[in-house]
GROMACS .gro file of C-alpha atoms in nm:
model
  397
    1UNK     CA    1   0.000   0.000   0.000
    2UNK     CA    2   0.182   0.337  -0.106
    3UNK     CA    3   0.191   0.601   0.183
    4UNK     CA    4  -0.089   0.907   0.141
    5UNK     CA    5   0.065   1.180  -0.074
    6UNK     CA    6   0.122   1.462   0.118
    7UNK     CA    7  -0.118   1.755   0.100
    8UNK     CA    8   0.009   2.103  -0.090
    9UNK     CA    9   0.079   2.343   0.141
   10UNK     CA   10  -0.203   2.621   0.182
   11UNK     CA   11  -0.083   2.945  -0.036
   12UNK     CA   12  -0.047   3.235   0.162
   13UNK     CA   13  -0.313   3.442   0.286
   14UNK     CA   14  -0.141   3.766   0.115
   15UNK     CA   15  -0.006   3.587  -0.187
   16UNK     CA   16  -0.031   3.799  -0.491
   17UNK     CA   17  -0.160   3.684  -0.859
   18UNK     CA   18   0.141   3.587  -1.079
   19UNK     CA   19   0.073   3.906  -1.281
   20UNK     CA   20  -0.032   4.174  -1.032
   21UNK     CA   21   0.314   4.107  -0.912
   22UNK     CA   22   0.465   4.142  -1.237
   23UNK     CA   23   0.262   4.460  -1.253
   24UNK     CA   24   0.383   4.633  -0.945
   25UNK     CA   25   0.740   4.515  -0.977
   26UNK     CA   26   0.758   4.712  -1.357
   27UNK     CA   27   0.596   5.044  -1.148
   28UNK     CA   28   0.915   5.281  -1.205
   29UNK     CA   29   0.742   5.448  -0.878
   30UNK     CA   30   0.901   5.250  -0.690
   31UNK     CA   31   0.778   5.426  -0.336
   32UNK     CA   32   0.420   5.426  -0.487
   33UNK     CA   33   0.499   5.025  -0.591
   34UNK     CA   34   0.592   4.951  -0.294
   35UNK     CA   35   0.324   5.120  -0.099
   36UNK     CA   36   0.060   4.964  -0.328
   37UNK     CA   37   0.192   4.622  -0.274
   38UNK     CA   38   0.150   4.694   0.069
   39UNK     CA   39  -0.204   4.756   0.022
   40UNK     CA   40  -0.285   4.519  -0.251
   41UNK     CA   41  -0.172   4.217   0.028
   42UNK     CA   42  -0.402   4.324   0.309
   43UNK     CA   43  -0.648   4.294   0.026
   44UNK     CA   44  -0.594   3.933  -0.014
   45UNK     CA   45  -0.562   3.878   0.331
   46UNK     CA   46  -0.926   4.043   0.357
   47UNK     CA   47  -1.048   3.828   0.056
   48UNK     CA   48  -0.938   3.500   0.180
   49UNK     CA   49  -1.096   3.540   0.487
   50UNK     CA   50  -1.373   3.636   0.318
   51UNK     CA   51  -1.369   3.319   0.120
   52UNK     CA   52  -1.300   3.091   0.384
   53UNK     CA   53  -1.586   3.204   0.609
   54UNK     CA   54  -1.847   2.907   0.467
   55UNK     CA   55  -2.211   2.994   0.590
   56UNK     CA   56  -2.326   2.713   0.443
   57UNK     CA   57  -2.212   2.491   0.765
   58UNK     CA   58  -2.425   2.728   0.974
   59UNK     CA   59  -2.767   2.782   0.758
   60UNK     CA   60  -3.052   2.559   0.843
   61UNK     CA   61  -3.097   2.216   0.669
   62UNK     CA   62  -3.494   2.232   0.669
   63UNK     CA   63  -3.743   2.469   0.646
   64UNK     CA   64  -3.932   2.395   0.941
   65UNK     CA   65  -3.893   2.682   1.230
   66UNK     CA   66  -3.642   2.651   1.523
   67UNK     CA   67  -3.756   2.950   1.712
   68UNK     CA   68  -3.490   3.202   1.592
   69UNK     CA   69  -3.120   3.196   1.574
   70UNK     CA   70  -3.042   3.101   1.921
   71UNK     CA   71  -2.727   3.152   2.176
   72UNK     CA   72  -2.553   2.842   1.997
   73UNK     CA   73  -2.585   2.990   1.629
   74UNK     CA   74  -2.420   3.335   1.777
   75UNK     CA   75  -2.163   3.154   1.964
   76UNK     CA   76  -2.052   2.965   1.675
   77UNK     CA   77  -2.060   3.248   1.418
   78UNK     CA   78  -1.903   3.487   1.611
   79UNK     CA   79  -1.525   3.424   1.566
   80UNK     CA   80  -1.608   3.391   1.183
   81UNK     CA   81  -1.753   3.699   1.180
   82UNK     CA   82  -1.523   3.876   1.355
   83UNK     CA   83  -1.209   3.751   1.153
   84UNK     CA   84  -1.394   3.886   0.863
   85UNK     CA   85  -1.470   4.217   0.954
   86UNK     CA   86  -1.128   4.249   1.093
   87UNK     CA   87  -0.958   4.138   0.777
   88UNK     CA   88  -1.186   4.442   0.629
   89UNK     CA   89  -1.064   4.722   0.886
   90UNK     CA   90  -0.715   4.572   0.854
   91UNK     CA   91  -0.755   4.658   0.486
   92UNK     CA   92  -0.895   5.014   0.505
   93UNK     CA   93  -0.618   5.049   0.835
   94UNK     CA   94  -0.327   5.007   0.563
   95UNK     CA   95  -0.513   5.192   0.263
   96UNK     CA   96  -0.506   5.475   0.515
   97UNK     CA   97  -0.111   5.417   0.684
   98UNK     CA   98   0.015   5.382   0.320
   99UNK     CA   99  -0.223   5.660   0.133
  100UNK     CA  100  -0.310   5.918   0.418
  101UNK     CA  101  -0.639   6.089   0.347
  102UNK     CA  102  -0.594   6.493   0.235
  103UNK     CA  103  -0.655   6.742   0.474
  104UNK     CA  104  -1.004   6.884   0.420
  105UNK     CA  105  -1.014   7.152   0.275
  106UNK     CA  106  -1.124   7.506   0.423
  107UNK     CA  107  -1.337   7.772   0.236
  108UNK     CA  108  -1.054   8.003   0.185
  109UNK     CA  109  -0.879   7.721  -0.029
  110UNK     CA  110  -1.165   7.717  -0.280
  111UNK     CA  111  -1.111   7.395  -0.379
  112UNK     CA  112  -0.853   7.415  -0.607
  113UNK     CA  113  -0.554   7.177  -0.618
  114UNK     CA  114  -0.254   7.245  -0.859
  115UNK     CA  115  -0.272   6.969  -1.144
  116UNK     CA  116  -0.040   6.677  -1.146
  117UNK     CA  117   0.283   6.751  -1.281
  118UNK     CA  118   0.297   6.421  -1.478
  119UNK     CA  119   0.134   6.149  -1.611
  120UNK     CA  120   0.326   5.935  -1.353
  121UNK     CA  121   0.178   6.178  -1.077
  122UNK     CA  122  -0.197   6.160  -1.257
  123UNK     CA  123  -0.199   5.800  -1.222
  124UNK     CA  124  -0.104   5.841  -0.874
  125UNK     CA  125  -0.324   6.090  -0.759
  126UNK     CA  126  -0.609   5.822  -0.972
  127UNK     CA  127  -0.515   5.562  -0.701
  128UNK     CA  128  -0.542   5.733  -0.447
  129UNK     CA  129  -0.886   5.847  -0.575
  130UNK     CA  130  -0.964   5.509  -0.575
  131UNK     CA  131  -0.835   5.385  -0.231
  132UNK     CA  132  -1.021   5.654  -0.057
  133UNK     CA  133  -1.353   5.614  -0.227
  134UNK     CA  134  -1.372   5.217  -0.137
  135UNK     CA  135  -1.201   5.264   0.222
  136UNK     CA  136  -1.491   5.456   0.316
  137UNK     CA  137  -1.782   5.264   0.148
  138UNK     CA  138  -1.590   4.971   0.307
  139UNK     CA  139  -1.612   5.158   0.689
  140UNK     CA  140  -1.976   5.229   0.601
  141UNK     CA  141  -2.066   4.882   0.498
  142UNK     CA  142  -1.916   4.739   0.845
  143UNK     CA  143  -2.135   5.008   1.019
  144UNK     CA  144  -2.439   4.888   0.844
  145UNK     CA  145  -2.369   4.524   0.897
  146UNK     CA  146  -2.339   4.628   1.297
  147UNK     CA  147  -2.660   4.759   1.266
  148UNK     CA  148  -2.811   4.481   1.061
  149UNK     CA  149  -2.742   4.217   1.308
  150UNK     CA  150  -2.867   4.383   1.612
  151UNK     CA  151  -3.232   4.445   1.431
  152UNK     CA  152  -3.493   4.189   1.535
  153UNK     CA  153  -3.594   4.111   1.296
  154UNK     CA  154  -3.274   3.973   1.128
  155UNK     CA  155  -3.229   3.821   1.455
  156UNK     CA  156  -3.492   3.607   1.493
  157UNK     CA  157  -3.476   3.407   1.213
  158UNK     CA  158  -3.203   3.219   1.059
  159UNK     CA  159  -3.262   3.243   0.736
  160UNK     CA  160  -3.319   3.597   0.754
  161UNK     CA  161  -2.993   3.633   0.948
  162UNK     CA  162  -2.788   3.347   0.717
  163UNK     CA  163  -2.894   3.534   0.396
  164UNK     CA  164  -2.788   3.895   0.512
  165UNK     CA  165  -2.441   3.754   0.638
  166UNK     CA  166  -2.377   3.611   0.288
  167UNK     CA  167  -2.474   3.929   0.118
  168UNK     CA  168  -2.250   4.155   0.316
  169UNK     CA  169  -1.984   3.917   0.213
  170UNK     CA  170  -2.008   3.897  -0.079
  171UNK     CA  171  -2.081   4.302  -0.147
  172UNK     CA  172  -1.717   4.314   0.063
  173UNK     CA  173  -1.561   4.061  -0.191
  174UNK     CA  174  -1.658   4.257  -0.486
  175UNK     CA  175  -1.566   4.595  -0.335
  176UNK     CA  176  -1.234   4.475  -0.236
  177UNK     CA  177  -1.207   4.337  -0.552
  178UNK     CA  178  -1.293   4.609  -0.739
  179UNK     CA  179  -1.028   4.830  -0.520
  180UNK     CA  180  -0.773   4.572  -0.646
  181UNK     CA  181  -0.858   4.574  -1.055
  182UNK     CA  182  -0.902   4.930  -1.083
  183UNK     CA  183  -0.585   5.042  -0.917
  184UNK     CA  184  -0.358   4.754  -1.154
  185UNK     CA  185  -0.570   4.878  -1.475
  186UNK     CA  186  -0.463   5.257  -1.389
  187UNK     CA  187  -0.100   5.103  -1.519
  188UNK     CA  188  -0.162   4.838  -1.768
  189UNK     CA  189  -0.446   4.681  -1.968
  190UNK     CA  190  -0.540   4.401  -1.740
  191UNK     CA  191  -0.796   4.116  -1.688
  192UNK     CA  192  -0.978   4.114  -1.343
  193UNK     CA  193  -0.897   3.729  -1.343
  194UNK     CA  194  -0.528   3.761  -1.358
  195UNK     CA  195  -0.505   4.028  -1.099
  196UNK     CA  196  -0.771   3.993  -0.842
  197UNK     CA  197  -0.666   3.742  -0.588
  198UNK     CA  198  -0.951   3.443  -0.526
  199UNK     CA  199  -1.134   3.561  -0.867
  200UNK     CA  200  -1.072   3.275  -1.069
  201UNK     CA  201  -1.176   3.034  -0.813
  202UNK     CA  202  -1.513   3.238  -0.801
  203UNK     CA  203  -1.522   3.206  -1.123
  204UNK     CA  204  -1.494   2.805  -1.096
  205UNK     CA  205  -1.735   2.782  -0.861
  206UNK     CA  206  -1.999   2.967  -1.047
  207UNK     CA  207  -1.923   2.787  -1.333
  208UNK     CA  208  -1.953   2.459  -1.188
  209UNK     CA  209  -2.300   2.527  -1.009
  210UNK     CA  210  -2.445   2.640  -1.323
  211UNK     CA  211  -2.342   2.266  -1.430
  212UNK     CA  212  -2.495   2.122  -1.129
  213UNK     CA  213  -2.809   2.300  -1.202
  214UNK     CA  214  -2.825   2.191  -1.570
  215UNK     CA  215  -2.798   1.804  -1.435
  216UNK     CA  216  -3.108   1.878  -1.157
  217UNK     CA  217  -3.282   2.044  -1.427
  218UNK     CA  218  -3.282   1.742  -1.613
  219UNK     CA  219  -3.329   1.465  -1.379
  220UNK     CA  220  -3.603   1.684  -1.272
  221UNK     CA  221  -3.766   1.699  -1.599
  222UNK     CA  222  -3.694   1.306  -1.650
  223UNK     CA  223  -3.924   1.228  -1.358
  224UNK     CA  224  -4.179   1.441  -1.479
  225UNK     CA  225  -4.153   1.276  -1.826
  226UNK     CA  226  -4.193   0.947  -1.623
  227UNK     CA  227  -4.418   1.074  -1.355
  228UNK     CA  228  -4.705   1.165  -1.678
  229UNK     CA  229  -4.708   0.805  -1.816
  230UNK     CA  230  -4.670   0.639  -1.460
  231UNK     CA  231  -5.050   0.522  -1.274
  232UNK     CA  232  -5.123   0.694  -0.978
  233UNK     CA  233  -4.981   0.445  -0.719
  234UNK     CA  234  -4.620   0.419  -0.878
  235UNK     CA  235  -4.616   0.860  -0.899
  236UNK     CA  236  -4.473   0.838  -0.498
  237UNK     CA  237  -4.182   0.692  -0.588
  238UNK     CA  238  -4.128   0.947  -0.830
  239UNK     CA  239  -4.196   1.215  -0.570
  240UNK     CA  240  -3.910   1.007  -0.377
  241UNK     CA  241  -3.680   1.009  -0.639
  242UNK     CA  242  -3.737   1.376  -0.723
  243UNK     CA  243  -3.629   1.449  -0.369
  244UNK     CA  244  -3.335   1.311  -0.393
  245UNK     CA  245  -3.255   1.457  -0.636
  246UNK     CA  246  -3.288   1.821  -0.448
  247UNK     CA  247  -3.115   1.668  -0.149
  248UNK     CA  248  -2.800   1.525  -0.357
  249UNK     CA  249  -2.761   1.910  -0.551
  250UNK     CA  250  -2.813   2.059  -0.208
  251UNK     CA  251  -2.520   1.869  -0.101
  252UNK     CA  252  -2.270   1.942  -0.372
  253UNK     CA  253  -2.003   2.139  -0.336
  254UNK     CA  254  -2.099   2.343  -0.598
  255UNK     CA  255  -2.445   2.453  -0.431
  256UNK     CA  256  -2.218   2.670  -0.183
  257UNK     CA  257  -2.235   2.924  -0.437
  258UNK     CA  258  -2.601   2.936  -0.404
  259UNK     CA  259  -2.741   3.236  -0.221
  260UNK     CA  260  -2.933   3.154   0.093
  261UNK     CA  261  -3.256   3.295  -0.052
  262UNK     CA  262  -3.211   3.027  -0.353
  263UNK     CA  263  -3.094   2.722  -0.104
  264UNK     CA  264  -3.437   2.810   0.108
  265UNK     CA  265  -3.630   2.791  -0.192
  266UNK     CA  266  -3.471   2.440  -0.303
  267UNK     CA  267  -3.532   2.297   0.035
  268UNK     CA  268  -3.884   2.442   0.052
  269UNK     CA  269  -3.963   2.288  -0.278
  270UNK     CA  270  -3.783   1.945  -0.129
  271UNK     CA  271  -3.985   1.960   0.156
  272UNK     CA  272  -4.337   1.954  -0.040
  273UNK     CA  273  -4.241   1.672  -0.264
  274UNK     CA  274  -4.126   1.481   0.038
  275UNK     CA  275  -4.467   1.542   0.180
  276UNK     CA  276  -4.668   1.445  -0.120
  277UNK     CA  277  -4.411   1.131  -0.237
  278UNK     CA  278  -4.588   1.006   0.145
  279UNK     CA  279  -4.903   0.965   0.002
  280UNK     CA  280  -5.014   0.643  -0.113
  281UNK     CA  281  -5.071   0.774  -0.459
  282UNK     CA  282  -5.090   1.063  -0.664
  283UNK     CA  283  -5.255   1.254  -0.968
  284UNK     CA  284  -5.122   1.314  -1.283
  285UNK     CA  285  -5.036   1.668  -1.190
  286UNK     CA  286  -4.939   1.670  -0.880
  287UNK     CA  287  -4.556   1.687  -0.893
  288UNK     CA  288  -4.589   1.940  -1.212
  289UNK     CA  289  -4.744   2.201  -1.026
  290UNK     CA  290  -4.468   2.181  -0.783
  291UNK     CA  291  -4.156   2.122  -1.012
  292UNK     CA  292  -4.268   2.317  -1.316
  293UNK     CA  293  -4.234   2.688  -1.117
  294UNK     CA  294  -3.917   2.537  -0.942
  295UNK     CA  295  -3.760   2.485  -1.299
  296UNK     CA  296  -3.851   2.801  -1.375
  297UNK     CA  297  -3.731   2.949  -1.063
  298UNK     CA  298  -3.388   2.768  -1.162
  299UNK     CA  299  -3.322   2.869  -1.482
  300UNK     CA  300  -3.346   3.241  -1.359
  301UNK     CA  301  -3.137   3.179  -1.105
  302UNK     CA  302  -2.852   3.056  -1.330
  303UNK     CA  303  -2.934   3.320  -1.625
  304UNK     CA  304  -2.838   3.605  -1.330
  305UNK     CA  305  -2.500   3.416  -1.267
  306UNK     CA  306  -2.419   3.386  -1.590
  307UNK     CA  307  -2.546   3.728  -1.638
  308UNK     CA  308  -2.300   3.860  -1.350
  309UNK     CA  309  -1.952   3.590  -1.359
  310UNK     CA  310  -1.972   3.395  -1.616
  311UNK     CA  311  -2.031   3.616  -1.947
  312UNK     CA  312  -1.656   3.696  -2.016
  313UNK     CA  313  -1.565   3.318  -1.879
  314UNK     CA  314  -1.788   3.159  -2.143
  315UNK     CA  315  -1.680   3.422  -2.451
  316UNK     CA  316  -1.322   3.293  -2.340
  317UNK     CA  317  -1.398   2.934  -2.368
  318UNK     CA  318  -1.588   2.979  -2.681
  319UNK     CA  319  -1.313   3.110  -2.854
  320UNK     CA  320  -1.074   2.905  -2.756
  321UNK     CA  321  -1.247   2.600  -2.893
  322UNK     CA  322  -1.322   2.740  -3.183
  323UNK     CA  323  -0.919   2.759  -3.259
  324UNK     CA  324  -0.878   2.390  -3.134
  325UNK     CA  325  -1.195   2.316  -3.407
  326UNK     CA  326  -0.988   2.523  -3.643
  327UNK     CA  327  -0.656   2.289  -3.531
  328UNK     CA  328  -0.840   1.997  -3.567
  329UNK     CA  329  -0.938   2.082  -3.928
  330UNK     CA  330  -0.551   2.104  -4.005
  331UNK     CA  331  -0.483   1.777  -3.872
  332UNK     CA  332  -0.766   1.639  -4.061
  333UNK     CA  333  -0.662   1.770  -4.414
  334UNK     CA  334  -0.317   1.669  -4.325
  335UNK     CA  335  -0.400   1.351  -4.204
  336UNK     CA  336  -0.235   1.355  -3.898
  337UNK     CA  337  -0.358   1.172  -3.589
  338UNK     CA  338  -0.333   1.457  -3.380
  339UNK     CA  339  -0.732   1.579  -3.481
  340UNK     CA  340  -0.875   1.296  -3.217
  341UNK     CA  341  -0.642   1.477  -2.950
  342UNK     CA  342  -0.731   1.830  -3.048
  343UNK     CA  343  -1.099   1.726  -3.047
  344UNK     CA  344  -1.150   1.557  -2.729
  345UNK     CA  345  -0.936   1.833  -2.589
  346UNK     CA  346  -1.212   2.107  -2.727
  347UNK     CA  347  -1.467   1.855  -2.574
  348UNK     CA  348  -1.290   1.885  -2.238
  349UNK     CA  349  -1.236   2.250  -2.293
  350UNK     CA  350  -1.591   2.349  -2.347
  351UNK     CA  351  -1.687   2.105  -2.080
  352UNK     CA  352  -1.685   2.443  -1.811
  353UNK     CA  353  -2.021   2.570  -2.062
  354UNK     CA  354  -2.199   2.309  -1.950
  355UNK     CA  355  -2.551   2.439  -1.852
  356UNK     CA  356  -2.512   2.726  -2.082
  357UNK     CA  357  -2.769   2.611  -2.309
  358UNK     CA  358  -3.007   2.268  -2.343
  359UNK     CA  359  -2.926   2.195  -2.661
  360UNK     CA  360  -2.541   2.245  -2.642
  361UNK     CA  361  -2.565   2.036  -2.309
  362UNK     CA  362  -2.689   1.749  -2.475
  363UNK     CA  363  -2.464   1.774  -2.767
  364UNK     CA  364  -2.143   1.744  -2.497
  365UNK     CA  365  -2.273   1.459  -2.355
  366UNK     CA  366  -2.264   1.297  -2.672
  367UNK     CA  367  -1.972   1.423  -2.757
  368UNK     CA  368  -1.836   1.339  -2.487
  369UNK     CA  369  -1.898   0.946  -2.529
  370UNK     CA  370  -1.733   0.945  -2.871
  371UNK     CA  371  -1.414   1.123  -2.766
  372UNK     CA  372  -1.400   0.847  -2.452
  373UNK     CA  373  -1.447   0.565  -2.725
  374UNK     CA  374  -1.196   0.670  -2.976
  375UNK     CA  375  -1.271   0.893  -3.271
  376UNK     CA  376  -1.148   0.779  -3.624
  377UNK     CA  377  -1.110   1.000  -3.914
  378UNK     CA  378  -1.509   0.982  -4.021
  379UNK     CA  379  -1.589   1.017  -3.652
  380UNK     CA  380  -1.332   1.311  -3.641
  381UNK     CA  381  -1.493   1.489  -3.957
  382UNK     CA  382  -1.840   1.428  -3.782
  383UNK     CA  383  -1.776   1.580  -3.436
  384UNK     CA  384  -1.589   1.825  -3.602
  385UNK     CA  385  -1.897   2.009  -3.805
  386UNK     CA  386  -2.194   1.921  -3.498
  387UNK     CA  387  -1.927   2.100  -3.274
  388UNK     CA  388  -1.921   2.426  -3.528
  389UNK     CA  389  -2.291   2.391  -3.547
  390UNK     CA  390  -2.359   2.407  -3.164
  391UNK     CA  391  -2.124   2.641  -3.095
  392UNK     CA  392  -2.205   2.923  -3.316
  393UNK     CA  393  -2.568   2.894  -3.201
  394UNK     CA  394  -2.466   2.928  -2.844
  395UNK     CA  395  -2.688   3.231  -2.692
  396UNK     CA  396  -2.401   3.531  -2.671
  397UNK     CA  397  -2.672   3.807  -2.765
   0.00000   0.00000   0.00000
């Protein structure tokens, strides 16, 4: 038996992206590089905590009512909550040490500030512009959270007090991240990805719940397919099945990326079918008129994250297997083995647009099954033109 290999060690909390680094270190400002830096690392600090704080471990696991969020929810959430908000005012602590504030300025001044002498000195003046703005939505956003969790009605209920928790997070993720992209693009054309620090695995996790969603969706639909030709005694089973299928998504990793409003709704929706699959049978529309508003529900939910993280992601993708289709084509009129490797790498490529679109989704499941079976040179031409075909009608409007 070969010994367990031994786990990577956890990156840094203030690691840097590969090219924000690269970024800072070609600054010819080397006082304002440095200071930046400086800043830009409490930022990942703050983001990491930030990402590492899973809710998910503390939000209900039914829908029935517990009376409230009680001393044991409080005492457990506390020390997550705190190391996240003071990851935040460690953040707008250094954006202040390293880019003091201006004075205010009096009446007599009139407001007027001598230009910057440079381009070099307009840039810097821009980050600073930038640092200040964000440090103090940041300080009013912890105010408000303060505020939020001492009102009752947040209080008692868990839901209620699980869904505003996740919100403030994730409003401090995006602000901090915004702090970090717009003060790298001031210097260079950049992408958010290859400068923010925990983006990409955002990114990832979006992606891979929209995926998860696409496969409910259609086991979902498959029992109601079922469900309409089944009698009335066998439909409980179906109700059964259905519910485990909620219960298995609700369990993925991927459904951490759910918001808490959109896990509630999923367990509400389990929690009817569980009621109904106890009944010793069950009419033909019973489990459409509670899955058919659920779907709908769903694909809503996944058209808004594709909508906010994944539109860029999937333009990316899209592109880059339409140059491994074009590679493949070489190989083919060459007649070179390598156009069974492109392909199934453009298969495994395109495999993060899952749940994009129906059709497309069953197209790469297909596809899929040929590339794992071996693709010869008519199976190569084939996949080759249905690929082209379901690509270019992917929905980019």
């Amino acid at each position: 038996m070969s010994p367990p290999k031994p786990r990577a060690p956890r990156v840094p909390q203030d690691a840097l992206p590969s090219r924000l680094e690269a970024l800072l270190h070609s600054l010819t400002d080397r006082h304002l590089a440095d200071r930046l830096e400086r800043v830009h690392r409490a930022a990942a600090v703050a983001i990491d905590r930030l990402g590492h704080l899973s809710i998910a471990k503390y939000e209900p696991t039914t829908v029935e009512p517990e009376g409230g969020a009680d001393l044991a929810l409080w005492e457990t959430m506390a020390p997550a909550i705190g190391d996240t908000l003071v990851g935040v005012n460690q953040l707008v602590t250094a954006i202040h040490h390293e880019f003091p504030p201006p004075p205010a300025r009096g009446a007599s001044d009139g407001g007027w500030a001598p230009p910057p002498a440079s381009s070099d000195e307009r840039l810097a003046q821009e980050v600073e512009t930038v640092l200040h703005a964000i440090a103090e939505r940041l300080s009013k956003r912890v105010s408000e959270l303060g505020q939020q969790m001492r009102r009752p009605e947040v209080v008692s209920d868990q839901w209620t007090l699980m869904a505003k928790l996740q919100a403030f997070r994730a409003d401090f993720r995006v602000r901090i991240g915004d702090l970090v992209y717009l003060t790298a693009a001031a210097f260079e054309d950049v992408r958010r990805e290859d400068v923010v620090p925990g983006y990409v695995h955002q990114v990832g996790a979006r992606a891979a719940l929209r995926a998860a969603a696409a496969d409910l969706r259609r086991s979902l639909q498959g029992r109601l397919e079922r469900a309409a030709k089944a009698e009335a005694p066998s439909r409980p089973t179906l109700a059964r099945q259905a519910a485990e299928s909620l219960s298995a998504f609700i369990t993925l990793p991927a459904s951490v990326a759910l918001r808490t409003p959109q896990k509630q709704h999923v367990l509400t929706l389990r929690a009817r079918i569980q009621e109904a699959a106890g009944r010793s049978e069950l009419p033909a529309q019973a489990l459409p008129e509670l899955v058919d508003p659920f779907l709908g529900f769903l694909d809503e939910a996944m058209d808004e994250v594709t909508r906010t993280w994944l539109t860029v992601h999937d333009r990316e993708l899209w592109a880059s297997c339409g140059a491994k289709l074009e590679q493949a084509e070489m190989h083919l009129t060459l007649g070179s083995q390598g156009a069974a490797r492109v392909l199934a790498d453009a298969v495994d490529t395109a495999g993060a647009l899952y749940g994009r679109s129906t059709p497309f989704d069953g197209f790469l499941r297909k596809a899929r099954q040929e590339a794992a079976e071996g693709l010869d040179e008519a199976g190569s031409w084939g996949l080759l033109e249905r690929f082209r075909e379901r690509l270019a009608a992917l929905p980019f409007s």
